[in-house]
XYZ file of C-alpha atoms in Angstrom:
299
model
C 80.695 135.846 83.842
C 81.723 133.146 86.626
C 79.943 130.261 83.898
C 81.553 131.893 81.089
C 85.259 131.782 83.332
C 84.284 127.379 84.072
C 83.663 126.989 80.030
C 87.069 128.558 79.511
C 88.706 126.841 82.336
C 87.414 123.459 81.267
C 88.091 124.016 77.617
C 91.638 125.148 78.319
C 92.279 121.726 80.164
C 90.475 119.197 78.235
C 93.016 120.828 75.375
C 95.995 119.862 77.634
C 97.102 116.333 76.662
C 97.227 118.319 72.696
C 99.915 121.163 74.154
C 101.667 119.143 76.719
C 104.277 116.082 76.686
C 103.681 113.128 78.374
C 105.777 113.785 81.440
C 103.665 117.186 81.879
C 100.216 116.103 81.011
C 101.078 113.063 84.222
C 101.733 115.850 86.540
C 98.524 117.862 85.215
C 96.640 114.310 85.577
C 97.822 114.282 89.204
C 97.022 118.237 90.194
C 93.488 116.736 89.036
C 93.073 114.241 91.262
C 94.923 115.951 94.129
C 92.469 118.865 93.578
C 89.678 116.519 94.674
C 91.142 115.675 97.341
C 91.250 118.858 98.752
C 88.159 120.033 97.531
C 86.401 117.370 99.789
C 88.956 117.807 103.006
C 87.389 121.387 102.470
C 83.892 120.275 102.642
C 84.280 119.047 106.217
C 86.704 122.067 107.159
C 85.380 125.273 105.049
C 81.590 124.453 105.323
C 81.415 122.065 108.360
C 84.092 123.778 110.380
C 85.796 120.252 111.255
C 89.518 120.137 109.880
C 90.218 116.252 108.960
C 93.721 114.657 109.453
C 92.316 111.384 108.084
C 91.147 111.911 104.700
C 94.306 110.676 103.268
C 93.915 107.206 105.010
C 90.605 107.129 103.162
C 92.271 107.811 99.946
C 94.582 105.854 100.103
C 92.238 103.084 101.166
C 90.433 103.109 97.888
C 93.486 103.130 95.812
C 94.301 99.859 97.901
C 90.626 97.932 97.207
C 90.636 99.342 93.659
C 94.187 97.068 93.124
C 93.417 94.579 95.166
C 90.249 94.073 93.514
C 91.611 94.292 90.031
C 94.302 91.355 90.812
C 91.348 89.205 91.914
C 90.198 89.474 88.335
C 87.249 92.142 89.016
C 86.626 94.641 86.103
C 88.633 98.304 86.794
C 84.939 99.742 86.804
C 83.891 97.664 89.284
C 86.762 97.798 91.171
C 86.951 101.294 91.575
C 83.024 101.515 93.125
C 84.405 98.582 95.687
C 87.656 101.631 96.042
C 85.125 104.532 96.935
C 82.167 102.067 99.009
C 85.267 100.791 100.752
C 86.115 104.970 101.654
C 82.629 105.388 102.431
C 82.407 102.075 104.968
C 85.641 103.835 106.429
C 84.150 106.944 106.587
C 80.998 106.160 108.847
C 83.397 104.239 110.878
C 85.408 107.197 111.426
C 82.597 109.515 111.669
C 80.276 107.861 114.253
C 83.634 108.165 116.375
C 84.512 111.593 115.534
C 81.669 113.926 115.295
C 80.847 114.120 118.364
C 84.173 115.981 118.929
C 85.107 119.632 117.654
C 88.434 121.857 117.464
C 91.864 120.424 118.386
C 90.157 117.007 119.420
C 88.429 116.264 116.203
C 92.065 117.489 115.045
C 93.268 114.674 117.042
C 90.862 111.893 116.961
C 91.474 111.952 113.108
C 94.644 111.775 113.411
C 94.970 108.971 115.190
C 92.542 107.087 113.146
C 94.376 107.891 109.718
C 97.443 106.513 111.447
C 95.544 103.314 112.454
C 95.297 102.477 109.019
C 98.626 103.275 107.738
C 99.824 100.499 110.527
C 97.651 98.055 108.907
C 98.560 98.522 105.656
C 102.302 98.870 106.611
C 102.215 95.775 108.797
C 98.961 93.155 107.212
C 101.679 92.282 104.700
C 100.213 89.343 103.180
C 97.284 91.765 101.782
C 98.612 95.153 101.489
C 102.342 93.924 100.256
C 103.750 95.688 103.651
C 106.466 98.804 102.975
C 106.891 97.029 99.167
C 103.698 98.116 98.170
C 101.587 96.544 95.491
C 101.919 96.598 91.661
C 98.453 97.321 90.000
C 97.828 95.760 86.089
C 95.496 98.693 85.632
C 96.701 100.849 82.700
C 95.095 98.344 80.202
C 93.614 99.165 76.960
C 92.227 102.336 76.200
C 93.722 102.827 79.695
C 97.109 103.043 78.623
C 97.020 105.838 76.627
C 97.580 108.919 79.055
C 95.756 111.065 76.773
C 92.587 109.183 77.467
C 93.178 108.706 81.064
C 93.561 112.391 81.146
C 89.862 112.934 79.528
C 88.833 110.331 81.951
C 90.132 111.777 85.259
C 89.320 115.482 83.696
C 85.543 114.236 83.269
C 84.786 112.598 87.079
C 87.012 114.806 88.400
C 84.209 118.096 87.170
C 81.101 115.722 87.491
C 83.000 115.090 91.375
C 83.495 118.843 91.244
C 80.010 119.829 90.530
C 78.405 117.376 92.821
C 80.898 119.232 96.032
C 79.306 122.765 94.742
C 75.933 121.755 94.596
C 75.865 119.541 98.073
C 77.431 123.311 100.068
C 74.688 125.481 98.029
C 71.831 123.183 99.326
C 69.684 123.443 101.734
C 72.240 120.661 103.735
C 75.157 122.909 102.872
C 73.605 125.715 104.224
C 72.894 124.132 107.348
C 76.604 123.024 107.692
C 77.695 126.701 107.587
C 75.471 127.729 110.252
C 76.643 124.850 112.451
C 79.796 125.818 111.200
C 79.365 129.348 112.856
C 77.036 128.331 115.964
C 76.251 124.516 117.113
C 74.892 125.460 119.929
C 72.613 127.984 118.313
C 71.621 125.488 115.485
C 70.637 122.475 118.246
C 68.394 125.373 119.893
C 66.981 125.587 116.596
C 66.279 121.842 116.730
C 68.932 120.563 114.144
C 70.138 117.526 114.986
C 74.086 118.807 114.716
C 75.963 115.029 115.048
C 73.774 113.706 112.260
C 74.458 116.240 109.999
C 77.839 116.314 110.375
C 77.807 112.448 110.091
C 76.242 112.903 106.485
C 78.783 115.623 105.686
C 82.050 113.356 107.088
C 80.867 110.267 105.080
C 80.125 112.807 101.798
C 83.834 114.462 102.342
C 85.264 110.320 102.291
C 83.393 109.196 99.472
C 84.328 112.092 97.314
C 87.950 110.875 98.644
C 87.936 107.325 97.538
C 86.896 108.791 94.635
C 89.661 110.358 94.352
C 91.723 107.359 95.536
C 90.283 105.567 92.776
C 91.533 107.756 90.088
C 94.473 107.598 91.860
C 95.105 103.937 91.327
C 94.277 104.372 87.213
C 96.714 107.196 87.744
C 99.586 105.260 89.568
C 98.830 101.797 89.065
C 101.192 101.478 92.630
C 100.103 102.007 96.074
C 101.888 101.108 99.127
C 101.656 102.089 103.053
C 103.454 106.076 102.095
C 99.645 106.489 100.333
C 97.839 106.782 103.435
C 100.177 107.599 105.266
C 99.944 111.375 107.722
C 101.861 113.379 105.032
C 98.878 112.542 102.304
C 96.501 113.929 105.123
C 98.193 117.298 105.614
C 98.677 117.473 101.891
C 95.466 117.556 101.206
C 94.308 119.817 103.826
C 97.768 121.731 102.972
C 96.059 121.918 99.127
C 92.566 123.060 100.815
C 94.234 125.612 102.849
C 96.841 127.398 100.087
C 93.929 127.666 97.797
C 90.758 128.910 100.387
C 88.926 127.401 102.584
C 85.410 127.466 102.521
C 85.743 127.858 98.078
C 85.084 124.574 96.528
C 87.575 125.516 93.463
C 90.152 126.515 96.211
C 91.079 123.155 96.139
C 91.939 123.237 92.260
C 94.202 126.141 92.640
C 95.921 124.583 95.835
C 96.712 121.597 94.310
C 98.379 123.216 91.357
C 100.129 125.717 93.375
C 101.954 123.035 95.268
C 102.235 120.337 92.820
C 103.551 122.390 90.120
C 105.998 124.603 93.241
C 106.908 121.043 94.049
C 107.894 119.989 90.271
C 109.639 123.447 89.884
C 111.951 123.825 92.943
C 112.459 120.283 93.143
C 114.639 120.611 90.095
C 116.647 122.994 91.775
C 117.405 122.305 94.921
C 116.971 119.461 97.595
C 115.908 121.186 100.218
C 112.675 122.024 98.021
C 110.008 120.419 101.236
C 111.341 123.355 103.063
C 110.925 126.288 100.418
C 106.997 124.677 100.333
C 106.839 124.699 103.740
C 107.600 128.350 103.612
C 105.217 129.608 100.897
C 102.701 128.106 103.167
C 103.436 129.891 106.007
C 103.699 132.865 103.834
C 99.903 132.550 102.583
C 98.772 131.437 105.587
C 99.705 135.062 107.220
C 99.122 137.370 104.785
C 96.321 135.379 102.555
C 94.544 133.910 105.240
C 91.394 133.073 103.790
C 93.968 131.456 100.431
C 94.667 132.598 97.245
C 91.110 132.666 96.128
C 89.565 134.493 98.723
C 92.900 137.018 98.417
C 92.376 137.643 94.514
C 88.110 138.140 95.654
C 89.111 140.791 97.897
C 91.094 142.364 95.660
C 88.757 142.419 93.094
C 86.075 144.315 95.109
């Protein structure tokens, strides 16, 4: 029943961009990519038990190489694997200094590192374009149809998707849960704990700048606000709304705000603070997100 439930749930969005305007089908493009974002913020904090405040700096990191790349002249295929191997050199920067922490410091440590790079990028003007951004010349081609890019995003975004599910229900995933639960316990057991969650905080970046990368198709515009803190807490804001510790959790957080976002939005002003709220509102009476809340129901 759960395959049958994917088919239907990939079938019903690769029809999108034939039921949907173009305004819509961007903002279900978007949800897409914002979904895998989450999805691998949850991989270090659902199945590692390390909650990441950096993963949008490594984002946005790959939607800056993937531009900057393409204005040298390099091919948008190319330049997106320089976008995520850029993520991933980030990442086992940031890892070698952070595993080795846990709880409110890793909180921390990440933190500050995410908001190392958003000083670069906001101040290295003559490479990142400063607070003006840059401009990408991206949506070329077969590119600029949004139907197509739609397909495009849809199709890494389940092969990204299906590589997250089966990395948590491997042997290595099942060793992150139990370190999760019991380091100490697991380093009696002779695991070596730092390395694997090393491997696990590089895995969680480059599934990132993946995401970064199909961000920078998507936007064709990045600038210092993309990995900036507020990308960071979005992410984990997505991970958190939809479940932690459910790969798909992700999916559903990212629509859940996105399309609350698009909705209230056009209403009100004041719509960061309604958000806010419905946050706070799962958070204490969904605590394990919407996913885990409609699982216990259904037993």
């Amino acid at each position: 029943m759960r395959a049958v439930f994917i088919l239907a749930g990939l079938v019903a969005l690769a029809s999108m961009p034939l039921l949907l305007p173009s305004y819509q089908l961007g903002i279900a493009s978007e949800i897409l990519i914002f979904s895998v974002l989450a999805m691998s913020v949850n991989l270090l904090a659902g199945y590692a038990g390390r909650t990441p405040l950096c993963h949008g700096a490594i984002f946005g990191t790959s939607t800056y190489v993937v531009i900057i790349a393409a204005a040298a002249g390099v091919p948008v295929w190319a330049a997106c694997l320089l976008g995520v191997a850029a993520a991933g050199g980030l990442s086992v920067v940031f890892g070698i200094i952070a595993v080795r922490t846990s709880g409110v410091y890793f909180l921390l440590l990440t933190l500050a590192l995410g908001l190392i790079i958003w000083g670069i990028c906001l101040r290295w003007t003559g490479v990142t374009g400063g607070e003006n951004g840059l401009r990408g010349d991206l949506r070329q081609g077969w590119l600029a149809d949004s139907q197509r890019l739609y397909w495009l995003i849809l199709g890494v975004g389940a092969v990204l998707t299906f590589a997250m599910w089966r990395l948590v229900r491997s042997p290595f995933g099942l060793t992150l849960r139990a370190i999760k639960d019991s380091p100490s316990r697991m380093a009696a057991l002779g695991h070596d704990v730092p390395a694997h969650l090393f491997a696990a905080f590089v895995a969680s970046g480059l599934f990132a700048g993946a995401a970064g990368a199909l961000y920078a198709l998507f936007n064709d515009f990045v600038s210092p606000t993309t990995v900036a803190l507020p990308q960071s807490v979005e992410g984990l804001l997505m991970a958190i709304v939809g479940g932690v510790g459910n790969i798909l959790g992700g999916l559903v957080g990212a629509f859940v705000l996105i399309a609350l976002e698009q909705f209230v939005s056009a209403y009100t002003e004041r719509w960061l603070s309604v958000l806010g709220l419905t946050a706070i509102a799962i958070m204490l009476f969904a605590p394990q997100g919407l996913l885990g809340l409609l699982q216990r129901k259904s037993q």
